[in-house]
Every structure is written in C-alpha cells, then in structure tokens.
Amino acid sequence: MRQKRIVTVQDLSCFGKCSLTISLPVISAAGIEACCVPTAVLSTHTGGLGKCTYRDLTEDIMPIARHWQSLGLEFDAVYLGYLGSERLLESAEAFADMFVRGDTLLIIDPVMADNGRLYSGFTPGFAEGMARLCGRADVILPNLTEAAFLLGEEYRERYDRSYIEDLLRRLAGLGAKKVVLTGVSFEENKLGAAVYDSADGEMQFCFTERVNGYFHGTGDLFASVFSAVYVKHGDAFAAARAAAEMTCLSIKKTVEAGGDQRFGVYFEPCLPHLARLMETQRDI
Ligand code: PXL
C-alpha cells in the first residue's frame, strides 16, 4: 500500500516549538510522509518571546505548488495552520485549489486567537477571510476563541452544553463537513474537544484531565495528531481522542520537566505512543 502523505502549510518558527516544528515530527512519527510549504520564517513564535524576525514567503507558495504539479504530486490531506496575513490566506487557498481534489482532505486549523483575543498581527478582516476558507474544509479545528471570531461574535468564558451544541451547528453552517472544537470544558478539572459531523448531526465529546497553565503550541500538536490519525484511520472521533490524549500527555511531561512554558510543550517523549497507536490501530 502506498505510504500516506500530508502536506502542511504553516510557518517555520525557528525557536519555541509550534507550527512546523511540531507538525513535521508528529506526522513523521505517525508513519506518514510529511511535506511542507513554509509560509514564513520567524526567529520565534509571537507569543511572548520579544520582537521576532519575520521573513514572509508568500511569493514562494505558488512557484512551489506549480513545481509540485509538474511532478504530478498528490496528497492524502492538505493541512493548513498558522497563516499570519490576508495575502497568505489567499495563497493558501490557491494552493488548496490545486491540490484538494478527489479524495484529498482539506483540514484547516484556523489559528488566529486564544483566551478571548486575536494573536498579535491578526485582524477581524483575517477572521472573515478564514471563515470563508473554512467553508471549503472537510474538517476545521477551531478553539473556542477562534470559533467566536469565525462567527463574528463575542467570546464567552462561561457557557453550557447547549451553547457548545449550537456553536458546533453554526460553525458547520460555514460549510465545513466536520467540526472539531477544542478547549471545551464542562467541569473544572476536565478539558477536551467536541466533534460534530454535519452529515448526520452527530456530536461526540472527549475529555482528559485539565492541567492548569498556558502551554504554547498545544493547538498545533492537537491538529497535527488529529490530521495524522484521521488520514490513517478515517475516524474523526478516534482522531480527536488520540489528539486530546497526546496533548494532555505532553502537557504533563512539560510540567514534570519544569522550564519556561513559552518555549513550547515537551511532546517528544510522547511520539513513541503515537507510533504505537498507528501500528496497532488501538486507541492510546
Ligand atoms: O501556535 C500557533 C502559532 C503558530 N505560529 C506562530 C505563532 C503562533 C501562536 O502564537 O506565533 C508564529
């Protein structure tokens, strides 16, 4: 059987684990070929490590795509992550136009916000463009803040189950086939994800233990594990469960190891779990 292949389109932050420095090792550890289109090169991520360098690579995206097209390359999934500007959003869409066809999945993590606020450099205009792009996706993976920005509404810190169910339906109303909403919590010591399938309206929830603190790059870790497991097994709920488990495990390792949380999660010791999961097709 041909090896599965995912291409991920996001930035290369050279220090402070996130985006490509998480996605590539995670996808590889899952036994899937990891290809990438770096959208920018930054000295660090933008989450509290001071003023970072930023070299924009928007102009390189279509030449890379055209070269790949000339080689006849095909992907099992196109996974879009942090895109950083409205121009990049357009280029990522043009890239998806070229490579999302037939059985190729379009998985979008609409990275732009957390804890009720847009990340540095993002605008409401970007959120509108991202909402449009999400309409074309097979799966979108917003956190609760991103969900609010995608729908152009106030972020809610307090909510109940009926709010989440309504949010899932309205997010699916943007056009995506499946919605995986992250950062959902109905009990203080539990955190997890809600999975909605617009084909049959089914909603499923998975939770893990909540570890207090803010851990940079966990959304990228979740989306990368999800993409790998979903491409391999085709079960969105199993993929979300594996992603939640891997994220929780990595956060626990980070806390055990101590150190500066801005530097990212200590996910590397958890990669063998993912490799075993992929081999045995069992849940973690
Ligand atoms: O983890 C998301 C992310 C990715 N890439 C860059 C970021 C962030 C979050 O802040 O700054 C450059």
PDB file of C-alpha atoms and ligand atoms in Angstrom:
ATOM      1  CA  MET A   1       0.000   0.000   0.000  1.00  0.00           C
ATOM      2  CA  ARG A   2       1.300   3.485  -0.841  1.00  0.00           C
ATOM      3  CA  GLN A   3       2.555   5.499   2.132  1.00  0.00           C
ATOM      4  CA  LYS A   4       0.050   8.172   3.177  1.00  0.00           C
ATOM      5  CA  ARG A   5       1.209  11.729   2.558  1.00  0.00           C
ATOM      6  CA  ILE A   6       0.187  15.003   4.217  1.00  0.00           C
ATOM      7  CA  VAL A   7       1.281  18.485   3.173  1.00  0.00           C
ATOM      8  CA  THR A   8       1.078  21.121   5.852  1.00  0.00           C
ATOM      9  CA  VAL A   9       1.102  24.833   5.082  1.00  0.00           C
ATOM     10  CA  GLN A  10       2.247  26.999   8.011  1.00  0.00           C
ATOM     11  CA  ASP A  11       5.176  28.979   9.352  1.00  0.00           C
ATOM     12  CA  LEU A  12       8.603  27.854  10.467  1.00  0.00           C
ATOM     13  CA  SER A  13       9.239  29.410  13.864  1.00  0.00           C
ATOM     14  CA  CYS A  14      12.876  28.564  14.457  1.00  0.00           C
ATOM     15  CA  PHE A  15      12.651  28.516  18.257  1.00  0.00           C
ATOM     16  CA  GLY A  16       9.677  27.956  20.568  1.00  0.00           C
ATOM     17  CA  LYS A  17       8.024  24.755  19.429  1.00  0.00           C
ATOM     18  CA  CYS A  18       4.889  25.377  17.330  1.00  0.00           C
ATOM     19  CA  SER A  19       3.555  25.019  13.783  1.00  0.00           C
ATOM     20  CA  LEU A  20       6.068  23.184  11.532  1.00  0.00           C
ATOM     21  CA  THR A  21       8.482  22.232  14.314  1.00  0.00           C
ATOM     22  CA  ILE A  22       5.595  20.271  15.844  1.00  0.00           C
ATOM     23  CA  SER A  23       3.694  19.137  12.736  1.00  0.00           C
ATOM     24  CA  LEU A  24       6.579  17.609  10.840  1.00  0.00           C
ATOM     25  CA  PRO A  25       7.889  15.358  13.658  1.00  0.00           C
ATOM     26  CA  VAL A  26       4.364  14.363  14.680  1.00  0.00           C
ATOM     27  CA  ILE A  27       3.284  13.394  11.159  1.00  0.00           C
ATOM     28  CA  SER A  28       6.567  11.523  10.589  1.00  0.00           C
ATOM     29  CA  ALA A  29       6.278   9.674  13.916  1.00  0.00           C
ATOM     30  CA  ALA A  30       2.831   8.568  12.781  1.00  0.00           C
ATOM     31  CA  GLY A  31       4.477   6.900   9.788  1.00  0.00           C
ATOM     32  CA  ILE A  32       3.023   9.369   7.329  1.00  0.00           C
ATOM     33  CA  GLU A  33       5.127  11.273   4.808  1.00  0.00           C
ATOM     34  CA  ALA A  34       5.333  14.880   5.983  1.00  0.00           C
ATOM     35  CA  CYS A  35       5.638  17.548   3.280  1.00  0.00           C
ATOM     36  CA  CYS A  36       5.506  21.247   3.999  1.00  0.00           C
ATOM     37  CA  VAL A  37       5.107  24.664   2.499  1.00  0.00           C
ATOM     38  CA  PRO A  38       6.711  27.142   4.918  1.00  0.00           C
ATOM     39  CA  THR A  39       4.721  30.355   4.756  1.00  0.00           C
ATOM     40  CA  ALA A  40       7.241  32.448   6.696  1.00  0.00           C
ATOM     41  CA  VAL A  41      10.407  32.066   8.716  1.00  0.00           C
ATOM     42  CA  LEU A  42      10.366  33.619  12.192  1.00  0.00           C
ATOM     43  CA  SER A  43      13.083  33.640  14.826  1.00  0.00           C
ATOM     44  CA  THR A  44      10.462  32.567  17.398  1.00  0.00           C
ATOM     45  CA  HIS A  45       6.680  32.373  17.671  1.00  0.00           C
ATOM     46  CA  THR A  46       4.884  35.607  18.503  1.00  0.00           C
ATOM     47  CA  GLY A  47       3.709  34.524  21.957  1.00  0.00           C
ATOM     48  CA  GLY A  48       5.774  36.495  24.446  1.00  0.00           C
ATOM     49  CA  LEU A  49       9.393  35.913  23.407  1.00  0.00           C
ATOM     50  CA  GLY A  50      10.086  39.514  22.437  1.00  0.00           C
ATOM     51  CA  LYS A  51      10.324  41.052  18.984  1.00  0.00           C
ATOM     52  CA  CYS A  52      10.839  38.253  16.470  1.00  0.00           C
ATOM     53  CA  THR A  53      12.184  38.382  12.933  1.00  0.00           C
ATOM     54  CA  TYR A  54       9.635  37.639  10.190  1.00  0.00           C
ATOM     55  CA  ARG A  55      10.532  36.720   6.625  1.00  0.00           C
ATOM     56  CA  ASP A  56       7.426  36.393   4.544  1.00  0.00           C
ATOM     57  CA  LEU A  57       7.408  33.578   1.960  1.00  0.00           C
ATOM     58  CA  THR A  58       4.003  34.257   0.384  1.00  0.00           C
ATOM     59  CA  GLU A  59       5.655  34.750  -3.005  1.00  0.00           C
ATOM     60  CA  ASP A  60       7.163  31.238  -2.866  1.00  0.00           C
ATOM     61  CA  ILE A  61       3.909  29.343  -2.381  1.00  0.00           C
ATOM     62  CA  MET A  62       2.626  29.231  -5.955  1.00  0.00           C
ATOM     63  CA  PRO A  63       6.052  28.510  -7.527  1.00  0.00           C
ATOM     64  CA  ILE A  64       6.367  25.553  -5.105  1.00  0.00           C
ATOM     65  CA  ALA A  65       2.827  24.449  -5.993  1.00  0.00           C
ATOM     66  CA  ARG A  66       3.483  24.693  -9.749  1.00  0.00           C
ATOM     67  CA  HIS A  67       6.717  22.692  -9.457  1.00  0.00           C
ATOM     68  CA  TRP A  68       4.880  20.001  -7.470  1.00  0.00           C
ATOM     69  CA  GLN A  69       2.079  19.979 -10.009  1.00  0.00           C
ATOM     70  CA  SER A  70       4.624  19.364 -12.780  1.00  0.00           C
ATOM     71  CA  LEU A  71       5.770  16.314 -10.783  1.00  0.00           C
ATOM     72  CA  GLY A  72       2.191  15.046 -10.505  1.00  0.00           C
ATOM     73  CA  LEU A  73       2.323  15.019  -6.683  1.00  0.00           C
ATOM     74  CA  GLU A  74      -0.819  14.070  -4.808  1.00  0.00           C
ATOM     75  CA  PHE A  75      -1.630  14.275  -1.102  1.00  0.00           C
ATOM     76  CA  ASP A  76      -3.992  12.453   1.220  1.00  0.00           C
ATOM     77  CA  ALA A  77      -4.540  15.714   3.086  1.00  0.00           C
ATOM     78  CA  VAL A  78      -3.722  19.386   2.853  1.00  0.00           C
ATOM     79  CA  TYR A  79      -3.460  20.688   6.428  1.00  0.00           C
ATOM     80  CA  LEU A  80      -3.471  24.475   6.774  1.00  0.00           C
ATOM     81  CA  GLY A  81      -2.210  26.003  10.042  1.00  0.00           C
ATOM     82  CA  TYR A  82      -0.986  29.481  11.076  1.00  0.00           C
ATOM     83  CA  LEU A  83      -1.201  31.775   8.034  1.00  0.00           C
ATOM     84  CA  GLY A  84      -0.455  35.184   9.533  1.00  0.00           C
ATOM     85  CA  SER A  85      -1.802  37.580   6.843  1.00  0.00           C
ATOM     86  CA  GLU A  86      -4.704  38.069   4.448  1.00  0.00           C
ATOM     87  CA  ARG A  87      -2.336  37.669   1.475  1.00  0.00           C
ATOM     88  CA  LEU A  88      -1.163  34.332   2.828  1.00  0.00           C
ATOM     89  CA  LEU A  89      -4.742  33.255   3.255  1.00  0.00           C
ATOM     90  CA  GLU A  90      -5.315  33.899  -0.467  1.00  0.00           C
ATOM     91  CA  SER A  91      -2.183  31.993  -1.455  1.00  0.00           C
ATOM     92  CA  ALA A  92      -3.083  29.081   0.818  1.00  0.00           C
ATOM     93  CA  GLU A  93      -6.495  28.952  -0.850  1.00  0.00           C
ATOM     94  CA  ALA A  94      -4.910  28.947  -4.307  1.00  0.00           C
ATOM     95  CA  PHE A  95      -2.624  26.142  -3.114  1.00  0.00           C
ATOM     96  CA  ALA A  96      -5.661  24.189  -1.869  1.00  0.00           C
ATOM     97  CA  ASP A  97      -7.381  24.785  -5.235  1.00  0.00           C
ATOM     98  CA  MET A  98      -4.510  22.971  -6.927  1.00  0.00           C
ATOM     99  CA  PHE A  99      -4.146  20.020  -4.574  1.00  0.00           C
ATOM    100  CA  VAL A 100      -7.519  19.378  -2.932  1.00  0.00           C
ATOM    101  CA  ARG A 101      -9.269  17.142  -5.412  1.00  0.00           C
ATOM    102  CA  GLY A 102     -10.645  13.618  -5.461  1.00  0.00           C
ATOM    103  CA  ASP A 103     -10.109  12.023  -2.048  1.00  0.00           C
ATOM    104  CA  THR A 104      -7.676  14.648  -0.759  1.00  0.00           C
ATOM    105  CA  LEU A 105      -8.889  16.056   2.552  1.00  0.00           C
ATOM    106  CA  LEU A 106      -8.717  19.737   3.411  1.00  0.00           C
ATOM    107  CA  ILE A 107      -8.056  20.086   7.149  1.00  0.00           C
ATOM    108  CA  ILE A 108      -7.955  23.642   8.482  1.00  0.00           C
ATOM    109  CA  ASP A 109      -6.788  24.758  11.896  1.00  0.00           C
ATOM    110  CA  PRO A 110      -7.905  28.422  11.799  1.00  0.00           C
ATOM    111  CA  VAL A 111      -5.017  29.560  14.002  1.00  0.00           C
ATOM    112  CA  MET A 112      -5.578  33.200  14.946  1.00  0.00           C
ATOM    113  CA  ALA A 113      -6.658  33.547  18.570  1.00  0.00           C
ATOM    114  CA  ASP A 114      -6.848  32.131  22.075  1.00  0.00           C
ATOM    115  CA  ASN A 115      -8.139  33.141  25.505  1.00  0.00           C
ATOM    116  CA  GLY A 116     -10.625  35.594  24.009  1.00  0.00           C
ATOM    117  CA  ARG A 117      -8.047  37.546  21.968  1.00  0.00           C
ATOM    118  CA  LEU A 118      -6.620  37.567  18.460  1.00  0.00           C
ATOM    119  CA  TYR A 119      -2.894  36.729  18.298  1.00  0.00           C
ATOM    120  CA  SER A 120      -0.563  39.594  17.527  1.00  0.00           C
ATOM    121  CA  GLY A 121      -0.831  40.715  13.879  1.00  0.00           C
ATOM    122  CA  PHE A 122      -4.324  39.282  13.176  1.00  0.00           C
ATOM    123  CA  THR A 123      -7.309  41.429  12.217  1.00  0.00           C
ATOM    124  CA  PRO A 124     -11.090  40.924  12.106  1.00  0.00           C
ATOM    125  CA  GLY A 125     -10.676  41.017   8.281  1.00  0.00           C
ATOM    126  CA  PHE A 126      -8.429  37.970   8.508  1.00  0.00           C
ATOM    127  CA  ALA A 127     -11.071  36.185  10.593  1.00  0.00           C
ATOM    128  CA  GLU A 128     -13.676  36.885   7.890  1.00  0.00           C
ATOM    129  CA  GLY A 129     -11.390  35.509   5.175  1.00  0.00           C
ATOM    130  CA  MET A 130     -10.615  32.476   7.317  1.00  0.00           C
ATOM    131  CA  ALA A 131     -14.339  31.850   7.864  1.00  0.00           C
ATOM    132  CA  ARG A 132     -14.839  31.807   4.084  1.00  0.00           C
ATOM    133  CA  LEU A 133     -11.934  29.392   3.594  1.00  0.00           C
ATOM    134  CA  CYS A 134     -13.235  27.139   6.396  1.00  0.00           C
ATOM    135  CA  GLY A 135     -16.409  26.732   4.338  1.00  0.00           C
ATOM    136  CA  ARG A 136     -14.436  24.558   1.925  1.00  0.00           C
ATOM    137  CA  ALA A 137     -12.873  22.291   4.537  1.00  0.00           C
ATOM    138  CA  ASP A 138     -13.503  18.649   5.289  1.00  0.00           C
ATOM    139  CA  VAL A 139     -12.548  19.343   8.897  1.00  0.00           C
ATOM    140  CA  ILE A 140     -11.987  22.560  10.862  1.00  0.00           C
ATOM    141  CA  LEU A 141     -10.353  22.626  14.289  1.00  0.00           C
ATOM    142  CA  PRO A 142     -11.041  25.964  15.994  1.00  0.00           C
ATOM    143  CA  ASN A 143     -10.630  26.590  19.706  1.00  0.00           C
ATOM    144  CA  LEU A 144     -13.486  28.436  21.443  1.00  0.00           C
ATOM    145  CA  THR A 145     -11.979  31.871  20.802  1.00  0.00           C
ATOM    146  CA  GLU A 146     -11.387  31.134  17.121  1.00  0.00           C
ATOM    147  CA  ALA A 147     -14.944  29.801  16.870  1.00  0.00           C
ATOM    148  CA  ALA A 148     -16.266  33.150  18.137  1.00  0.00           C
ATOM    149  CA  PHE A 149     -14.107  35.113  15.661  1.00  0.00           C
ATOM    150  CA  LEU A 150     -15.142  32.814  12.776  1.00  0.00           C
ATOM    151  CA  LEU A 151     -18.785  33.548  13.578  1.00  0.00           C
ATOM    152  CA  GLY A 152     -18.160  37.261  14.229  1.00  0.00           C
ATOM    153  CA  GLU A 153     -19.490  37.162  17.758  1.00  0.00           C
ATOM    154  CA  GLU A 154     -18.405  37.789  21.362  1.00  0.00           C
ATOM    155  CA  TYR A 155     -16.186  35.212  23.015  1.00  0.00           C
ATOM    156  CA  ARG A 156     -17.904  33.618  26.018  1.00  0.00           C
ATOM    157  CA  GLU A 157     -15.902  32.488  29.003  1.00  0.00           C
ATOM    158  CA  ARG A 158     -18.908  30.805  30.622  1.00  0.00           C
ATOM    159  CA  TYR A 159     -21.149  28.501  28.707  1.00  0.00           C
ATOM    160  CA  ASP A 160     -23.140  25.304  28.973  1.00  0.00           C
ATOM    161  CA  ARG A 161     -23.588  22.268  26.796  1.00  0.00           C
ATOM    162  CA  SER A 162     -26.414  23.759  24.749  1.00  0.00           C
ATOM    163  CA  TYR A 163     -24.194  26.743  23.818  1.00  0.00           C
ATOM    164  CA  ILE A 164     -21.495  24.340  22.575  1.00  0.00           C
ATOM    165  CA  GLU A 165     -24.027  22.290  20.613  1.00  0.00           C
ATOM    166  CA  ASP A 166     -25.383  25.433  18.993  1.00  0.00           C
ATOM    167  CA  LEU A 167     -21.838  26.667  18.263  1.00  0.00           C
ATOM    168  CA  LEU A 168     -20.979  23.375  16.539  1.00  0.00           C
ATOM    169  CA  ARG A 169     -24.051  23.600  14.305  1.00  0.00           C
ATOM    170  CA  ARG A 170     -23.353  27.230  13.417  1.00  0.00           C
ATOM    171  CA  LEU A 171     -19.665  26.506  12.686  1.00  0.00           C
ATOM    172  CA  ALA A 172     -20.737  23.674  10.399  1.00  0.00           C
ATOM    173  CA  GLY A 173     -23.061  26.251   8.802  1.00  0.00           C
ATOM    174  CA  LEU A 174     -19.928  27.942   7.431  1.00  0.00           C
ATOM    175  CA  GLY A 175     -19.730  24.888   5.143  1.00  0.00           C
ATOM    176  CA  ALA A 176     -17.189  22.511   6.711  1.00  0.00           C
ATOM    177  CA  LYS A 177     -18.164  18.833   6.760  1.00  0.00           C
ATOM    178  CA  LYS A 178     -16.825  18.187  10.268  1.00  0.00           C
ATOM    179  CA  VAL A 179     -16.064  20.496  13.173  1.00  0.00           C
ATOM    180  CA  VAL A 180     -13.647  19.648  15.972  1.00  0.00           C
ATOM    181  CA  LEU A 181     -13.952  22.296  18.652  1.00  0.00           C
ATOM    182  CA  THR A 182     -11.079  22.334  21.157  1.00  0.00           C
ATOM    183  CA  GLY A 183     -10.728  23.712  24.667  1.00  0.00           C
ATOM    184  CA  VAL A 184     -14.231  22.635  25.711  1.00  0.00           C
ATOM    185  CA  SER A 185     -14.825  22.218  29.429  1.00  0.00           C
ATOM    186  CA  PHE A 186     -17.983  21.492  31.430  1.00  0.00           C
ATOM    187  CA  GLU A 187     -16.178  20.513  34.635  1.00  0.00           C
ATOM    188  CA  GLU A 188     -13.325  22.406  36.246  1.00  0.00           C
ATOM    189  CA  ASN A 189     -10.819  19.539  36.130  1.00  0.00           C
ATOM    190  CA  LYS A 190     -11.656  18.271  32.633  1.00  0.00           C
ATOM    191  CA  LEU A 191     -10.788  19.708  29.230  1.00  0.00           C
ATOM    192  CA  GLY A 192     -11.433  18.295  25.803  1.00  0.00           C
ATOM    193  CA  ALA A 193     -12.928  18.503  22.346  1.00  0.00           C
ATOM    194  CA  ALA A 194     -16.341  18.288  20.727  1.00  0.00           C
ATOM    195  CA  VAL A 195     -16.684  16.587  17.348  1.00  0.00           C
ATOM    196  CA  TYR A 196     -19.596  17.353  15.028  1.00  0.00           C
ATOM    197  CA  ASP A 197     -20.439  15.604  11.800  1.00  0.00           C
ATOM    198  CA  SER A 198     -22.696  17.716   9.585  1.00  0.00           C
ATOM    199  CA  ALA A 199     -23.696  14.650   7.537  1.00  0.00           C
ATOM    200  CA  ASP A 200     -25.761  13.153  10.352  1.00  0.00           C
ATOM    201  CA  GLY A 201     -25.708  15.830  13.072  1.00  0.00           C
ATOM    202  CA  GLU A 202     -23.871  13.512  15.475  1.00  0.00           C
ATOM    203  CA  MET A 203     -21.993  15.205  18.335  1.00  0.00           C
ATOM    204  CA  GLN A 204     -19.363  13.454  20.420  1.00  0.00           C
ATOM    205  CA  PHE A 205     -17.221  14.699  23.272  1.00  0.00           C
ATOM    206  CA  CYS A 206     -13.899  13.545  24.639  1.00  0.00           C
ATOM    207  CA  PHE A 207     -12.192  14.845  27.753  1.00  0.00           C
ATOM    208  CA  THR A 208      -8.881  14.480  29.524  1.00  0.00           C
ATOM    209  CA  GLU A 209      -7.580  15.787  32.805  1.00  0.00           C
ATOM    210  CA  ARG A 210      -7.056  19.587  32.807  1.00  0.00           C
ATOM    211  CA  VAL A 211      -3.566  20.770  33.775  1.00  0.00           C
ATOM    212  CA  ASN A 212      -3.549  24.411  34.830  1.00  0.00           C
ATOM    213  CA  GLY A 213      -1.395  26.876  32.909  1.00  0.00           C
ATOM    214  CA  TYR A 214      -0.998  28.128  29.340  1.00  0.00           C
ATOM    215  CA  PHE A 215       1.045  25.840  27.127  1.00  0.00           C
ATOM    216  CA  HIS A 216       2.212  27.238  23.839  1.00  0.00           C
ATOM    217  CA  GLY A 217       1.777  25.126  20.690  1.00  0.00           C
ATOM    218  CA  THR A 218      -0.810  22.724  22.105  1.00  0.00           C
ATOM    219  CA  GLY A 219      -3.291  23.644  19.356  1.00  0.00           C
ATOM    220  CA  ASP A 220      -0.676  22.765  16.729  1.00  0.00           C
ATOM    221  CA  LEU A 221       0.046  19.488  18.496  1.00  0.00           C
ATOM    222  CA  PHE A 222      -3.657  18.635  18.656  1.00  0.00           C
ATOM    223  CA  ALA A 223      -4.226  19.468  14.963  1.00  0.00           C
ATOM    224  CA  SER A 224      -1.134  17.549  13.837  1.00  0.00           C
ATOM    225  CA  VAL A 225      -2.041  14.378  15.745  1.00  0.00           C
ATOM    226  CA  PHE A 226      -5.642  14.706  14.583  1.00  0.00           C
ATOM    227  CA  SER A 227      -4.579  15.062  10.930  1.00  0.00           C
ATOM    228  CA  ALA A 228      -2.238  12.061  11.079  1.00  0.00           C
ATOM    229  CA  VAL A 229      -4.717   9.731  12.793  1.00  0.00           C
ATOM    230  CA  TYR A 230      -7.647  10.901  10.660  1.00  0.00           C
ATOM    231  CA  VAL A 231      -5.747  10.382   7.412  1.00  0.00           C
ATOM    232  CA  LYS A 232      -4.714   6.905   8.551  1.00  0.00           C
ATOM    233  CA  HIS A 233      -7.956   5.620  10.058  1.00  0.00           C
ATOM    234  CA  GLY A 234     -10.703   7.934   8.738  1.00  0.00           C
ATOM    235  CA  ASP A 235     -12.448   8.192  12.116  1.00  0.00           C
ATOM    236  CA  ALA A 236     -12.732  11.810  13.289  1.00  0.00           C
ATOM    237  CA  PHE A 237     -13.749  10.969  16.845  1.00  0.00           C
ATOM    238  CA  ALA A 238     -10.907   8.454  17.322  1.00  0.00           C
ATOM    239  CA  ALA A 239      -8.524  11.056  15.871  1.00  0.00           C
ATOM    240  CA  ALA A 240      -9.789  13.745  18.264  1.00  0.00           C
ATOM    241  CA  ARG A 241      -9.460  11.351  21.204  1.00  0.00           C
ATOM    242  CA  ALA A 242      -5.879  10.476  20.249  1.00  0.00           C
ATOM    243  CA  ALA A 243      -5.091  14.180  19.799  1.00  0.00           C
ATOM    244  CA  ALA A 244      -6.547  15.070  23.203  1.00  0.00           C
ATOM    245  CA  GLU A 245      -4.613  12.241  24.891  1.00  0.00           C
ATOM    246  CA  MET A 246      -1.319  13.174  23.222  1.00  0.00           C
ATOM    247  CA  THR A 247      -1.806  16.833  24.126  1.00  0.00           C
ATOM    248  CA  CYS A 248      -2.580  16.033  27.754  1.00  0.00           C
ATOM    249  CA  LEU A 249       0.372  13.634  27.998  1.00  0.00           C
ATOM    250  CA  SER A 250       2.721  16.246  26.516  1.00  0.00           C
ATOM    251  CA  ILE A 251       1.489  18.924  28.912  1.00  0.00           C
ATOM    252  CA  LYS A 252       2.123  16.595  31.857  1.00  0.00           C
ATOM    253  CA  LYS A 253       5.671  15.940  30.589  1.00  0.00           C
ATOM    254  CA  THR A 254       6.194  19.696  30.241  1.00  0.00           C
ATOM    255  CA  VAL A 255       5.121  20.320  33.816  1.00  0.00           C
ATOM    256  CA  GLU A 256       7.260  17.451  35.121  1.00  0.00           C
ATOM    257  CA  ALA A 257      10.302  18.774  33.261  1.00  0.00           C
ATOM    258  CA  GLY A 258       9.830  22.360  34.518  1.00  0.00           C
ATOM    259  CA  GLY A 259      11.348  25.212  32.500  1.00  0.00           C
ATOM    260  CA  ASP A 260       9.895  28.117  30.566  1.00  0.00           C
ATOM    261  CA  GLN A 261       6.401  27.338  29.245  1.00  0.00           C
ATOM    262  CA  ARG A 262       6.810  29.880  26.417  1.00  0.00           C
ATOM    263  CA  PHE A 263       9.378  27.512  24.869  1.00  0.00           C
ATOM    264  CA  GLY A 264       6.658  25.040  23.981  1.00  0.00           C
ATOM    265  CA  VAL A 265       5.415  21.621  25.029  1.00  0.00           C
ATOM    266  CA  TYR A 266       7.656  18.649  25.701  1.00  0.00           C
ATOM    267  CA  PHE A 267       5.902  16.424  23.168  1.00  0.00           C
ATOM    268  CA  GLU A 268       8.937  14.435  22.003  1.00  0.00           C
ATOM    269  CA  PRO A 269       8.742  11.695  24.670  1.00  0.00           C
ATOM    270  CA  CYS A 270       5.116  11.078  23.602  1.00  0.00           C
ATOM    271  CA  LEU A 271       5.935  10.360  19.958  1.00  0.00           C
ATOM    272  CA  PRO A 272       6.517   6.627  20.585  1.00  0.00           C
ATOM    273  CA  HIS A 273       2.919   6.423  21.903  1.00  0.00           C
ATOM    274  CA  LEU A 274       1.690   7.870  18.640  1.00  0.00           C
ATOM    275  CA  ALA A 275       3.860   5.489  16.601  1.00  0.00           C
ATOM    276  CA  ARG A 276       2.455   2.511  18.548  1.00  0.00           C
ATOM    277  CA  LEU A 277      -1.094   3.764  18.120  1.00  0.00           C
ATOM    278  CA  MET A 278      -0.640   3.998  14.372  1.00  0.00           C
ATOM    279  CA  GLU A 279       0.845   0.498  14.174  1.00  0.00           C
ATOM    280  CA  THR A 280      -1.654  -1.273  16.348  1.00  0.00           C
ATOM    281  CA  GLN A 281      -4.663   0.836  15.343  1.00  0.00           C
ATOM    282  CA  ARG A 282      -5.600   0.855  19.006  1.00  0.00           C
ATOM    283  CA  ASP A 283      -6.533   3.960  20.924  1.00  0.00           C
ATOM    284  CA  ILE A 284      -3.816   5.457  23.106  1.00  0.00           C
TER     285      ILE A 284
HETATM  286  O1  PXL B   1       0.850  28.032  17.856  1.00  0.00           O
HETATM  287  C1  PXL B   1       0.304  28.895  16.929  1.00  0.00           C
HETATM  288  C2  PXL B   1       1.338  29.797  16.345  1.00  0.00           C
HETATM  289  C3  PXL B   1       1.991  29.423  15.197  1.00  0.00           C
HETATM  290  N1  PXL B   1       2.922  30.203  14.621  1.00  0.00           N
HETATM  291  C4  PXL B   1       3.269  31.378  15.175  1.00  0.00           C
HETATM  292  C5  PXL B   1       2.658  31.816  16.350  1.00  0.00           C
HETATM  293  C6  PXL B   1       1.655  31.013  16.936  1.00  0.00           C
HETATM  294  C7  PXL B   1       0.973  31.461  18.147  1.00  0.00           C
HETATM  295  O2  PXL B   1       1.253  32.456  18.725  1.00  0.00           O
HETATM  296  O3  PXL B   1       3.029  32.979  16.898  1.00  0.00           O
HETATM  297  C8  PXL B   1       4.313  32.226  14.517  1.00  0.00           C
END
